CSV table of C-alpha atoms in Angstrom, one decimal:
chain,number,residue,atom,x,y,z
A,707,ASP,CA,-13.6,-2.0,9.7
A,708,LEU,CA,-10.7,-3.2,7.4
A,709,ALA,CA,-10.9,-0.1,5.4
A,710,ASP,CA,-10.8,2.1,8.5
A,711,LYS,CA,-7.7,0.2,9.7
A,712,GLY,CA,-6.2,0.5,6.3
A,713,ALA,CA,-6.7,4.3,6.3
A,714,LYS,CA,-4.7,4.5,9.5
A,715,LEU,CA,-2.0,2.2,8.1
A,716,HIS,CA,-1.8,4.3,4.9
A,717,ASP,CA,-1.3,7.5,7.0
A,718,LYS,CA,1.5,5.8,9.0
A,719,TYR,CA,3.4,3.9,6.3
A,720,CYS,CA,2.4,5.2,2.8
A,721,GLU,CA,1.2,8.8,2.9
A,722,LYS,CA,4.6,10.3,2.4
A,723,CYS,CA,4.9,8.8,-1.1
A,724,HIS,CA,1.2,8.1,-2.0
A,725,ALA,CA,-0.2,11.5,-1.1
A,726,ASP,CA,-3.9,12.4,-0.7
A,727,GLY,CA,-4.8,8.8,0.4
A,728,GLY,CA,-3.1,7.3,-2.6
A,729,SER,CA,-5.1,9.5,-5.1
A,730,SER,CA,-2.5,11.9,-6.3
A,731,ALA,CA,-1.3,11.5,-9.9
A,732,GLU,CA,1.2,14.4,-9.2
A,733,ASP,CA,3.6,12.2,-7.3
A,734,ASP,CA,5.9,9.6,-8.8
A,735,ALA,CA,4.4,6.8,-6.7
A,736,GLY,CA,1.3,5.9,-8.7
A,737,VAL,CA,-2.4,6.1,-7.9
A,738,LEU,CA,-3.7,3.4,-5.4
A,739,LEU,CA,-7.1,4.9,-4.7
A,740,GLY,CA,-9.9,2.9,-6.3
A,741,GLN,CA,-7.7,0.0,-7.5
A,742,LEU,CA,-9.2,-3.4,-7.2
A,743,THR,CA,-8.1,-5.6,-4.3
A,744,PRO,CA,-6.8,-8.4,-6.5
A,745,TYR,CA,-4.7,-6.0,-8.5
A,746,LEU,CA,-3.2,-4.5,-5.4
A,747,ARG,CA,-2.5,-7.9,-3.9
A,748,TYR,CA,-0.8,-9.3,-7.0
A,749,THR,CA,1.2,-6.1,-7.7
A,750,LEU,CA,2.6,-6.0,-4.2
A,751,ALA,CA,3.3,-9.7,-4.3
A,752,ASP,CA,5.3,-9.0,-7.5
A,753,TYR,CA,7.3,-6.3,-5.6
A,754,ARG,CA,7.9,-8.5,-2.6
A,755,ALA,CA,9.0,-11.4,-4.8
A,756,GLY,CA,11.5,-9.2,-6.6
A,757,ASP,CA,9.6,-9.4,-10.0
A,758,ARG,CA,9.2,-5.6,-9.8
A,759,GLU,CA,11.8,-3.3,-8.2
A,760,MET,CA,10.8,-1.4,-5.1
A,761,THR,CA,12.5,1.8,-4.2
A,762,LYS,CA,14.5,1.7,-1.0
A,763,LYS,CA,12.0,3.8,0.8
A,764,MET,CA,9.1,1.6,-0.3
A,765,LYS,CA,10.9,-1.6,0.7
A,766,LYS,CA,11.7,-0.2,4.2
A,767,GLN,CA,8.1,0.9,4.7
A,768,VAL,CA,6.6,-2.4,3.4
A,769,GLU,CA,9.0,-4.4,5.7
A,770,LYS,CA,8.0,-2.3,8.7
A,771,LEU,CA,4.3,-2.7,8.0
A,772,VAL,CA,4.5,-6.4,7.5
A,773,SER,CA,6.7,-6.9,10.6
A,774,LYS,CA,4.3,-5.0,12.8
A,775,GLU,CA,0.9,-5.8,11.2
A,776,GLY,CA,1.5,-9.0,9.2
A,777,ASP,CA,-0.5,-9.9,6.1
A,778,ALA,CA,-3.6,-8.7,7.9
A,779,GLY,CA,-2.2,-5.1,7.6
A,780,LEU,CA,-1.7,-5.5,3.9
A,781,GLN,CA,-5.2,-6.8,3.5
A,782,ALA,CA,-6.5,-3.7,5.5
A,783,LEU,CA,-4.6,-1.5,3.1
A,784,TYR,CA,-6.0,-3.2,0.0
A,785,ASN,CA,-9.5,-2.8,1.4
A,786,TYR,CA,-8.9,0.9,2.1
A,787,TYR,CA,-7.6,1.7,-1.4
A,788,ALA,CA,-10.3,-0.4,-3.1
A,789,SER,CA,-13.1,1.3,-1.0
A,790,GLN,CA,-12.1,4.8,-2.1
A,791,GLN,CA,-13.2,6.5,-5.3
């Protein structure tokens, strides 16, 4: 269920930069598909803490996602990416 919700959130907030469900190595945004949940969680935590720099577009989308879906939305995204191969 979390992965299904995460797929919808990906389409709404992430697809423009992380094309093909986060699997495209052709874009500049990095591959998310198949990454382990802890890796995704820690990496995004680094971005949100300012330890890694987000692009303006990424920051805007992450803030919108968190304001509307909370941390549960992020967890759904992590499950979606981790469940894909």
